Structure formats: structure tokens, C-alpha cells
Amino acid sequence: MSATVEVEHLRVTFRTGAGLPGRRSGTLTAVNDVSLTIPAGQTLGLVGESGSGKSTLGQAMLRLVPATGRVRIGERDVLSLPRRGLRQLRGEAQIVFQDPYGSLNPRQRIGAILAEPLAVHRLLPPRDRPARVRELLDLVGLRSDLAQRYPHQLSGGQRQRVAIARAIAVNPSFLVLDEPVSALDVSIQAQVLNLLVDLRARLGLTYLFVGHDLAVVRHVSDRIAVMYLGRIVEEAPAGALLTACAHPYTRGLVSALPVADPETERVRERIVLTGDLPSPITPPPGCGFHPRCWLYTQLGQPERCRTDQPVLRVVGPDQSAACHFSRELAASPLGRAPDAPTRRRHVPVPVEGSSG
Ligand code: ADP
Ligand code: MG
């Protein structure tokens, strides 16, 4: 059963430098006033460069790091659950991490790894667990004899399939997928993405799909939210985000996407984002993106960008962006996408052969 997921004014702060000799302690706001909705059965893609707060947001939504604000998964009010409600929450919402090696116990056989959540959540009596383990392996496209193996005897793609099987073992309605294919070979990535797309449909799941690579995220997402320095700077249906984005940062990400047609690729203009993500300990004043913003430069460095934090506002049908100059962006020749990449239901699998 899928669940609608709603986040309102979510904020996560970390203390930094505390206890380190010679370092002043301070606070870092990793997630800053984030609100979003994922309709039941849909995938929201969350993109942004490393350090923008994506993992912290995903973890805060499952109460794996402390946060303020409000999170609702189906009927459950996550942040106000008493401690004894946490096990029920884990039965409803699970997370899959980037590195399956780090998240699977190396001393347990795959069968035991998959049987453990069934025991913890008291889902099945011991005698029925082996059959469910075989069923889970089958669901993620693995042979049942892999139950006898240890994680190090599997390929990276197989390990990530096991991590996915463990996440769905408890019949959750919502999954946070935190860069689930980033550690895999490119040839294996598409197979695992297709598995995730199929499982969502078969099991009626709702996904938050976190990734740093828009080229990956766009293939699996109904909507996409772009995160920058702890804030959502744009949110739109995947198609609109790629063809008519309303934030100069998004435009930079879209501009870096490979274009299939070599002629278009040769002549198109590219926006290169210079510099690094600023530290969230000392965020720039005004719009956090302005020191790297090509539109800010193009418009002659308007003062407003240095003094006012832009709020996320509606800029089109079903589309929001946090830029003072979204309208000017739409009018800029650099503000438009060179062609209209279409969203595919399935990712083309580049290499023939067995599942990874
Ligand atoms: P992303 O997943 O987008 O790469 P993260 O959510 O991991 O970003 O990190 C966002 C910011 O929060 C980064 O500046 C990171 O250094 C900081 N951060 C993450 N976890 C902690 C923590 N436990 N303590 C202090 N700072 C943290
Ligand atoms: Mg991360």
C-alpha cells in the first residue's frame, strides 16, 4: 500500500567543531525550512551537489536524525511519534543507502540478512521465513541459492539488490533511496534503476529518490526537487524541470546533461557552474546561490540577490522556484533548454548479460 508523504518546514541543524581543540563551535543548518509533498505511488527525485543536504533530509524524514517541523507518512505524524512508535515507523518506511557493502553485515549470510527484519517486525513465524526469503530474492531478480552466500561473495549490483530486498521485506509503503546506484558500474546502474521502477509499480510504493546526477534522477522521477545549501530552490514535474526550469542553478544542471544528437551537442551553449558549494556554516547573505550565479552576473549584480533570501513561489503550472529573477531567466537565451529531452519509462540497459 502506498502512502502520501508530506514535509512541512523541516529543519535540521548540527553543532560543529564542539570539543575540537582550537575550533570554535557553531551551528550548521543542513536542511533549512524544507516543505514538499510526494503523492502516493509517485517518485520525487531530489538532486543537488554533494553537501547540499539531500541525505540529511531523507534521514530526517525517517527520524534517523533529529529535526523540527512536520513529516507525515500516510497517517503517521513521524516527528511526534513516541519512541515505542518507531518500530511501526520502520515497518512503514525504509531507506536504501548508496553503499550496500557498508549496510550489510559481512558475517551474516544473505538468507539471515533477509530473515532478520521478518523476525524483528514479527511478520512471520520462523518456519515460514525461508519461503519469504526466496520470494524476496525472486522479487529483486536474484537466484534463491544466493541465500547461502555472504555479502563479499556477491557483485556490487547483487549486493544492492539484497539491500533493496531487505528494505521491502517489511512491506513498507515508502522508501528513501539515497543514491542507490551511485556506487555501481554504469552498466549495472540501469538494471537496478529498472528494478526499482518495477518494484514501485508492483508493490505500490512511494519513493524519495536522492541523487547528485540529474541524468539518473530524471529517468525515475515523476517530479524533481532541486536542493542547494539546505533549501529546495526549484520543484516541478520532471518534464517541466528539464525543458522550462525556473532557477539558474537548475539551468546549470540541465545544461550539463548529455544531449543525444551530436549536432545539437556541438552548437549548444553550456552553462558552467564555477566554484564550490559554500559552507553551510557561513552561508552567503541573500540568495545562497548568488556568488555562483550566471544570471546574477548577466543582470549586472542586482543588490536584491545579496540582501534578500528568495522564497519558493509558484512560477508556472505545478512549478515553484526560489529566484527573484525567474521571469528574466525565462527571457534569457541561456535560460532555455536546447532541446526537449523526454522522460523514458525504462532506462536503456547498455550492456547485455546477467543481472549485476
Ligand atoms: P548530501 O547528501 O547532499 O551530500 P548531506 O546531507 O550529507 O549532503 O550534508 C549536508 C551538510 O550537513 C554538509 O555540509 C555536511 O557536512 C553536514 N553534515 C551532515 N551530517 C552531519 C553531522 N552528523 N554532523 C555535522 N555536520 C553534518
Ligand atoms: Mg548524500
XYZ file of C-alpha atoms and ligand atoms in Angstrom:
384
model
C 0.000 0.000 0.000
C 1.442 3.350 -0.972
C 1.334 6.422 1.202
C 1.311 10.145 0.575
C 4.353 11.776 2.184
C 4.288 15.376 3.353
C 7.069 17.509 4.769
C 6.465 20.934 6.264
C 9.095 23.435 7.360
C 11.631 20.738 8.102
C 14.864 21.958 9.646
C 17.975 20.060 10.733
C 20.872 21.723 12.497
C 24.181 20.211 13.565
C 26.635 21.518 16.149
C 30.048 21.800 14.587
C 33.554 21.967 15.985
C 32.366 21.256 19.510
C 35.046 19.548 21.562
C 37.791 20.059 18.983
C 40.780 21.970 20.388
C 41.223 25.355 18.753
C 37.902 25.145 16.917
C 35.056 27.435 17.737
C 31.769 25.618 17.951
C 28.920 26.794 15.810
C 25.780 25.559 14.144
C 25.287 24.335 10.648
C 21.828 24.261 9.085
C 21.893 21.215 6.810
C 18.178 21.319 5.991
C 16.596 24.753 6.015
C 12.816 25.132 6.043
C 12.033 22.412 3.514
C 8.436 21.670 2.540
C 7.406 19.112 -0.061
C 4.730 16.569 -0.928
C 5.094 13.181 -2.590
C 1.729 11.893 -3.820
C 1.070 8.212 -3.059
C 2.674 5.880 -5.573
C 4.911 8.565 -7.091
C 8.644 9.234 -7.103
C 10.078 12.574 -6.099
C 13.654 12.953 -7.304
C 15.915 15.060 -5.085
C 19.012 16.419 -6.822
C 21.829 18.696 -5.801
C 25.577 18.564 -5.481
C 27.353 16.791 -2.667
C 26.872 18.583 0.645
C 23.574 20.256 -0.279
C 21.673 18.375 2.450
C 19.918 15.605 0.473
C 20.908 12.689 2.724
C 20.165 14.657 5.871
C 16.695 15.497 4.527
C 15.993 11.851 3.642
C 17.189 10.654 7.033
C 15.258 13.329 8.919
C 12.068 12.208 7.145
C 12.555 8.744 8.678
C 13.611 10.191 12.031
C 17.160 8.935 11.709
C 18.452 12.410 12.603
C 16.664 14.900 14.880
C 14.652 17.572 13.089
C 11.978 20.180 13.686
C 8.907 20.780 11.540
C 6.422 18.178 10.439
C 6.663 14.926 8.482
C 3.651 12.799 7.599
C 3.948 9.347 6.042
C 0.414 8.151 5.324
C -1.456 8.670 8.560
C 1.659 8.760 10.701
C 2.953 12.004 12.188
C 6.620 10.977 12.204
C 8.289 13.636 14.353
C 5.759 13.418 17.168
C 5.762 9.609 17.445
C 6.641 8.300 20.891
C 9.735 6.061 20.982
C 7.588 2.945 21.016
C 6.050 4.079 17.727
C 9.425 3.930 15.981
C 9.297 0.220 15.231
C 5.962 0.659 13.465
C 7.516 3.533 11.516
C 10.389 1.252 10.420
C 7.767 -1.203 9.217
C 6.254 1.501 7.054
C 9.259 3.438 5.773
C 12.728 2.158 4.914
C 15.958 3.554 3.491
C 18.425 2.132 0.957
C 21.918 3.608 1.099
C 24.481 4.209 -1.613
C 26.978 1.682 -0.342
C 25.390 -1.763 0.035
C 28.673 -3.161 1.347
C 28.627 -0.840 4.318
C 24.981 -1.538 5.102
C 25.033 -5.363 5.012
C 26.557 -7.313 7.889
C 29.601 -9.086 6.358
C 29.324 -12.007 8.818
C 25.723 -12.868 8.000
C 24.585 -14.985 5.089
C 22.154 -13.302 2.687
C 19.348 -15.549 3.927
C 19.902 -14.420 7.518
C 20.143 -10.767 6.458
C 16.735 -11.017 4.801
C 15.144 -13.074 7.594
C 16.180 -10.609 10.284
C 13.585 -7.874 9.561
C 10.889 -10.573 9.393
C 11.840 -11.595 12.928
C 12.306 -8.075 14.305
C 8.916 -6.987 12.992
C 7.335 -10.334 13.947
C 5.951 -10.670 10.450
C 6.222 -14.443 10.101
C 6.803 -17.460 12.325
C 10.310 -18.955 11.901
C 9.120 -21.876 9.764
C 7.643 -19.542 7.127
C 10.679 -17.266 6.817
C 12.785 -19.289 4.331
C 9.945 -19.216 1.790
C 9.586 -15.455 2.204
C 13.367 -15.040 1.791
C 13.166 -16.967 -1.508
C 10.250 -14.807 -2.580
C 12.180 -11.617 -1.739
C 15.233 -12.794 -3.690
C 12.974 -13.559 -6.639
C 11.340 -10.113 -6.406
C 14.739 -8.422 -6.804
C 15.857 -10.753 -9.598
C 18.291 -12.959 -7.635
C 18.517 -16.771 -7.594
C 17.405 -18.365 -4.342
C 20.719 -20.219 -3.831
C 22.346 -16.820 -3.123
C 20.731 -17.100 0.325
C 23.675 -19.313 1.326
C 26.319 -16.752 0.339
C 27.987 -13.918 2.238
C 27.884 -10.292 1.028
C 31.538 -10.345 -0.141
C 30.730 -13.268 -2.475
C 28.264 -11.095 -4.410
C 28.829 -8.411 -7.050
C 28.080 -4.788 -6.236
C 24.811 -4.905 -8.150
C 23.738 -8.118 -6.405
C 24.546 -6.594 -3.012
C 22.407 -3.557 -3.795
C 19.573 -5.914 -4.840
C 19.891 -7.596 -1.421
C 19.737 -4.202 0.303
C 16.570 -3.428 -1.665
C 15.102 -6.841 -0.772
C 15.810 -6.187 2.904
C 14.075 -2.796 2.662
C 10.912 -4.256 1.103
C 10.873 -7.298 3.417
C 8.697 -5.475 5.952
C 6.079 -4.434 3.337
C 6.778 -0.714 3.601
C 4.764 1.945 1.801
C 7.593 4.487 1.448
C 11.279 4.140 0.543
C 14.063 6.702 0.731
C 16.581 5.681 -1.930
C 19.777 7.573 -1.123
C 21.953 7.470 -4.259
C 21.104 3.766 -4.687
C 23.106 3.353 -7.907
C 25.924 5.883 -7.432
C 28.431 3.248 -6.285
C 27.627 0.840 -9.140
C 29.245 0.385 -12.556
C 27.410 2.336 -15.240
C 26.446 -0.911 -16.993
C 24.714 -2.147 -13.818
C 23.053 1.155 -12.878
C 20.277 0.930 -15.471
C 19.365 -2.617 -14.397
C 18.995 -1.611 -10.761
C 17.030 1.530 -11.727
C 14.654 -0.590 -13.795
C 14.238 -2.965 -10.870
C 13.286 -0.017 -8.640
C 10.781 1.266 -11.210
C 9.202 -2.198 -11.488
C 9.045 -2.726 -7.722
C 7.360 0.606 -7.221
C 4.591 -0.397 -9.607
C 4.276 -3.993 -8.347
C 4.264 -3.141 -4.658
C 2.593 0.270 -4.880
C 5.467 2.135 -3.226
C 6.150 5.836 -2.843
C 9.792 6.902 -3.383
C 12.112 9.731 -2.474
C 14.965 9.148 -4.927
C 18.106 11.054 -3.930
C 20.883 11.609 -6.457
C 23.622 14.050 -7.395
C 23.209 13.244 -11.092
C 20.197 14.711 -12.873
C 20.831 12.312 -15.784
C 19.979 9.419 -13.432
C 17.262 11.099 -11.364
C 15.191 12.224 -14.357
C 14.691 8.644 -15.560
C 12.879 7.509 -12.444
C 11.115 10.637 -11.163
C 7.611 11.984 -11.630
C 8.617 15.265 -10.010
C 12.038 16.643 -9.194
C 13.136 18.920 -6.354
C 16.479 20.702 -6.623
C 18.358 21.312 -3.389
C 21.008 23.934 -2.816
C 22.619 24.730 0.526
C 19.868 23.098 2.565
C 16.947 24.632 0.668
C 14.696 23.499 -2.150
C 15.342 26.048 -4.915
C 13.038 24.537 -7.531
C 10.331 21.872 -7.670
C 8.464 20.791 -10.796
C 7.238 17.831 -12.838
C 10.314 16.115 -14.325
C 9.487 17.204 -17.880
C 8.997 20.879 -16.982
C 12.156 20.928 -14.914
C 14.194 19.790 -17.903
C 12.563 21.957 -20.552
C 11.466 25.082 -18.700
C 13.394 25.335 -15.473
C 12.888 28.484 -13.468
C 16.080 28.680 -11.387
C 19.560 29.485 -12.743
C 21.088 26.658 -10.694
C 18.709 24.127 -12.263
C 19.593 25.586 -15.654
C 23.252 24.830 -14.928
C 22.433 21.218 -14.016
C 20.282 20.771 -17.128
C 22.971 22.320 -19.296
C 25.454 19.664 -18.145
C 23.201 16.801 -19.300
C 24.494 14.886 -22.299
C 22.488 15.521 -25.461
C 21.834 12.572 -27.758
C 22.105 14.441 -31.063
C 25.797 15.208 -31.806
C 24.939 18.272 -33.919
C 22.860 19.837 -31.120
C 25.616 18.886 -28.710
C 28.209 20.698 -30.846
C 26.392 24.018 -31.199
C 24.569 24.380 -27.905
C 25.597 26.857 -25.247
C 26.644 25.418 -21.965
C 26.413 26.970 -18.526
C 29.404 26.061 -16.449
C 28.904 26.408 -12.709
C 32.130 27.747 -11.282
C 33.374 27.496 -7.710
C 32.305 25.122 -4.957
C 29.222 24.851 -2.819
C 29.719 27.399 0.013
C 29.984 26.040 3.550
C 26.594 25.868 5.268
C 28.408 27.097 8.415
C 28.872 30.503 6.771
C 26.217 30.746 4.050
C 26.333 33.783 1.740
C 23.888 36.604 2.586
C 20.730 36.986 0.485
C 20.343 34.234 -2.072
C 22.735 31.403 -1.192
C 23.416 30.785 -4.872
C 24.282 34.371 -5.903
C 28.115 34.057 -5.644
C 27.984 31.341 -8.356
C 25.018 32.609 -10.326
C 25.500 33.336 -14.026
C 22.169 35.202 -14.179
C 23.253 37.478 -11.307
C 26.318 38.391 -13.371
C 24.285 38.738 -16.569
C 21.799 41.093 -14.882
C 24.581 43.371 -13.549
C 24.689 42.020 -9.965
C 21.321 43.221 -8.628
C 21.508 44.197 -4.958
C 18.404 42.197 -4.100
C 20.276 38.921 -4.685
C 22.810 39.886 -1.997
C 20.277 41.057 0.582
C 17.026 39.048 0.234
C 16.603 35.330 0.619
C 14.226 34.363 -2.216
C 11.281 32.231 -1.119
C 9.944 29.290 -3.088
C 6.959 30.642 -5.051
C 4.704 29.387 -7.793
C 6.111 30.263 -11.212
C 4.047 28.050 -13.517
C 1.539 25.238 -13.562
C 2.673 22.923 -10.786
C 6.122 24.516 -10.667
C 7.854 26.532 -7.917
C 11.214 28.258 -7.817
C 13.173 30.396 -5.360
C 14.735 33.060 -7.586
C 13.977 36.802 -7.636
C 14.518 36.792 -11.392
C 12.716 33.694 -12.676
C 10.933 35.824 -15.278
C 14.202 37.278 -16.558
C 15.622 33.743 -16.659
C 12.798 32.619 -18.937
C 13.610 35.541 -21.273
C 17.367 34.851 -21.340
C 18.693 32.820 -24.284
C 20.771 30.823 -21.800
C 17.661 30.225 -19.736
C 16.103 27.880 -22.288
C 16.978 24.245 -22.836
C 18.486 23.448 -26.272
C 16.097 20.586 -26.908
C 13.384 18.812 -25.027
C 14.694 15.579 -23.541
C 11.802 13.206 -22.973
C 11.321 11.052 -19.956
C 11.534 7.333 -20.536
C 9.674 4.772 -18.509
C 12.623 2.436 -18.624
C 16.307 3.141 -18.731
C 18.058 1.565 -21.718
C 20.352 -1.182 -20.484
C 23.702 -0.569 -22.186
C 25.288 -3.958 -21.635
C 23.783 -7.370 -22.339
C 24.157 -10.119 -19.812
C 23.215 -11.352 -16.399
C 21.849 -9.099 -13.715
C 24.645 -7.422 -11.791
P 24.354 15.478 0.603
O 23.686 14.195 0.915
O 23.546 16.379 -0.283
O 25.734 15.287 0.053
P 24.470 15.820 3.469
O 23.044 15.787 3.908
O 25.270 14.594 3.650
O 24.526 16.316 1.946
O 25.221 17.000 4.233
C 24.697 18.328 4.287
C 25.607 19.172 5.171
O 25.498 18.736 6.514
C 27.078 19.064 4.798
O 27.687 20.331 4.997
C 27.618 18.069 5.804
O 28.976 18.295 6.053
C 26.768 18.375 7.020
N 26.566 17.218 7.891
C 25.961 16.035 7.555
N 25.907 15.210 8.622
C 26.490 15.872 9.651
C 26.739 15.550 11.039
N 26.363 14.382 11.571
N 27.381 16.484 11.798
C 27.746 17.684 11.272
N 27.535 18.041 10.003
C 26.911 17.151 9.185
Mg 24.310 12.251 0.460
